[in-house]
XYZ file of C-alpha atoms in Angstrom:
204
model
C -12.224 -10.010 -5.655
C -12.216 -7.851 -2.532
C -15.890 -8.601 -1.866
C -15.033 -12.196 -1.013
C -15.331 -13.311 2.592
C -12.132 -13.368 4.595
C -12.211 -17.164 4.505
C -12.597 -17.198 0.704
C -9.897 -14.583 0.181
C -7.345 -16.373 2.339
C -8.147 -19.712 0.699
C -7.708 -18.161 -2.743
C -4.412 -16.648 -1.636
C -3.155 -19.986 -0.352
C -4.092 -21.864 -3.546
C -2.079 -22.472 -6.722
C -3.882 -19.604 -8.427
C -1.538 -16.656 -9.157
C -3.999 -14.073 -7.791
C -4.532 -12.758 -5.251
C -0.810 -12.646 -4.640
C 1.601 -10.348 -2.871
C 0.254 -7.202 -4.500
C -3.354 -7.917 -3.616
C -2.459 -8.849 -0.051
C -0.451 -5.629 0.276
C -3.440 -3.628 -0.937
C -5.688 -5.343 1.614
C -3.251 -4.674 4.464
C -2.942 -1.018 3.471
C -6.735 -0.739 3.333
C -6.970 -2.233 6.819
C -4.375 0.257 8.045
C -6.481 3.079 6.646
C -9.541 1.586 8.352
C -7.713 1.694 11.670
C -6.839 5.327 11.052
C -10.485 6.067 10.444
C -11.440 4.301 13.666
C -8.969 6.472 15.573
C -10.588 9.605 14.154
C -14.090 8.342 14.971
C -13.120 7.636 18.566
C -11.352 10.982 18.979
C -13.869 13.357 17.400
C -16.097 14.879 20.073
C -13.753 14.228 22.980
C -13.324 17.421 25.023
C -9.554 17.140 25.149
C -9.340 17.094 21.330
C -12.072 19.541 20.316
C -9.553 21.980 18.851
C -8.648 19.328 16.257
C -12.230 18.557 15.182
C -11.982 20.014 11.689
C -8.638 18.373 11.031
C -9.849 15.035 12.372
C -12.917 15.172 10.146
C -10.659 15.843 7.174
C -8.382 12.935 8.100
C -11.438 10.733 8.531
C -12.654 11.524 5.017
C -9.221 10.976 3.530
C -8.872 7.658 5.340
C -12.225 6.474 4.015
C -11.215 7.428 0.469
C -7.916 5.549 0.816
C -9.684 2.514 2.279
C -11.864 2.242 -0.823
C -9.069 3.028 -3.289
C -6.826 0.372 -1.791
C -9.594 -2.222 -1.835
C -10.040 -1.501 -5.529
C -6.296 -1.983 -5.939
C -6.799 -5.663 -5.056
C -8.838 -6.107 -8.226
C -6.582 -3.837 -10.256
C -3.514 -5.834 -9.231
C -5.168 -9.060 -10.363
C -6.054 -7.444 -13.705
C -2.508 -6.148 -14.112
C -1.006 -9.608 -13.685
C -3.343 -11.355 -16.130
C -1.685 -10.155 -19.379
C 1.756 -10.927 -17.956
C 0.749 -14.490 -17.080
C -0.378 -14.960 -20.676
C 2.787 -13.354 -22.039
C 4.956 -15.891 -20.185
C 3.423 -18.721 -22.228
C 3.479 -16.876 -25.564
C 5.591 -18.011 -28.505
C 9.050 -16.458 -28.218
C 9.410 -16.649 -31.973
C 6.591 -14.158 -32.375
C 8.166 -10.882 -33.609
C 6.028 -8.971 -31.098
C 6.950 -11.200 -28.168
C 9.508 -8.937 -26.502
C 7.655 -5.670 -27.028
C 4.494 -7.269 -25.654
C 6.382 -8.708 -22.701
C 7.901 -5.305 -21.963
C 4.470 -3.663 -21.889
C 3.065 -6.411 -19.668
C 5.972 -6.003 -17.253
C 5.334 -2.262 -17.055
C 1.661 -2.833 -16.252
C 2.502 -5.472 -13.645
C 5.122 -3.259 -11.971
C 2.946 -0.163 -11.997
C 0.209 -1.786 -9.922
C 2.313 -2.329 -6.763
C 3.928 1.061 -7.356
C 0.506 2.700 -7.117
C -0.252 0.727 -3.944
C 3.091 1.892 -2.545
C 2.233 5.532 -3.233
C -1.220 5.269 -1.670
C 0.325 3.583 1.361
C 2.608 6.560 1.947
C -0.541 8.680 2.282
C -1.848 6.244 4.899
C 1.416 6.659 6.807
C 1.143 10.452 6.610
C -2.209 10.162 8.370
C -0.791 7.734 10.938
C 1.842 10.312 11.776
C -0.668 13.032 12.499
C -2.960 10.716 14.456
C -0.033 9.627 16.587
C -0.012 13.259 17.752
C -3.701 14.254 17.920
C -5.518 10.939 18.187
C -7.082 10.043 21.509
C -4.548 8.430 23.788
C -6.881 5.502 24.481
C -6.786 4.470 20.805
C -3.352 5.745 19.743
C -2.128 2.139 19.821
C -4.342 1.530 16.804
C -2.520 4.262 14.905
C 0.685 2.445 15.835
C -0.750 -0.826 14.571
C -1.808 0.900 11.351
C 1.642 2.297 10.707
C 3.291 -1.086 11.212
C 0.840 -2.717 8.806
C 1.559 0.034 6.305
C 5.303 -0.336 6.845
C 5.099 -3.993 5.867
C 3.228 -2.985 2.736
C 6.103 -0.697 1.739
C 8.498 -3.625 1.659
C 6.037 -6.010 0.020
C 5.147 -3.636 -2.788
C 8.800 -2.798 -3.407
C 9.582 -6.482 -3.917
C 6.595 -6.825 -6.249
C 7.915 -3.904 -8.281
C 11.475 -5.132 -8.704
C 10.464 -8.725 -9.483
C 8.967 -7.264 -12.662
C 11.454 -4.488 -13.425
C 14.418 -6.872 -13.287
C 13.209 -8.478 -16.532
C 12.698 -5.215 -18.417
C 14.844 -4.424 -21.432
C 14.339 -0.670 -21.118
C 17.077 0.090 -18.596
C 16.233 3.777 -18.309
C 12.576 3.126 -17.469
C 13.515 0.289 -15.139
C 16.035 2.382 -13.214
C 13.696 5.348 -12.914
C 10.868 3.243 -11.496
C 13.139 1.354 -9.125
C 14.750 4.580 -7.911
C 11.386 6.254 -7.275
C 10.134 3.216 -5.402
C 13.292 2.944 -3.317
C 13.175 6.603 -2.311
C 9.612 6.141 -1.018
C 10.521 2.867 0.703
C 13.529 4.387 2.439
C 11.816 7.604 3.529
C 8.582 6.069 4.741
C 10.051 2.978 6.386
C 12.196 5.283 8.515
C 9.229 7.518 9.261
C 7.123 4.486 10.173
C 9.556 3.496 12.908
C 9.647 7.078 14.183
C 5.842 7.108 14.337
C 5.837 3.756 16.122
C 8.228 5.073 18.748
C 6.126 8.229 19.109
C 3.053 6.083 19.765
C 4.939 4.088 22.396
C 6.032 7.300 24.095
C 2.429 8.545 24.231
C 1.233 5.254 25.683
C 3.874 5.328 28.410
C 3.735 9.098 28.895
């Protein structure tokens, strides 16, 4: 799905089709944020003022490329994760396996945005470092990346709880929701701190 043109992808998103939906769009935005991080590294590496960070920047560049690809793949994985759930909704409720099947489908559907959420925190970690050692002429792009990633945190959290709220297994539900909320809370706060740091560097 991610190899569609931008026009095709946005048209598919705007249609009545259930995918790509919020999860897939979050994965795309996180991938774009990682792409911006990689651009910052590319435009900083080799600059005299930042030569002492060359090895670290190369490492961050490689990690950003890996995350870009992983998150693009998450677009497809999110669509696959929703497919069994969409079928489960229309299944016969009198089937003795209905509720156990629904529970498993809900777990799969909730796990996909949870994985995107976790990968996005890694993107934000890189944003934080680039806000400090990225070239000042492109540090605004690190700020843009972190705000994109911040939005993904909230979007993925909603896509998690829309599935967990229907789960019968309260212990599993609570554990997943708690883990997701901890990441949302920590990294949303850090995102704003990074954003302010970028602003300070621009004005400084």
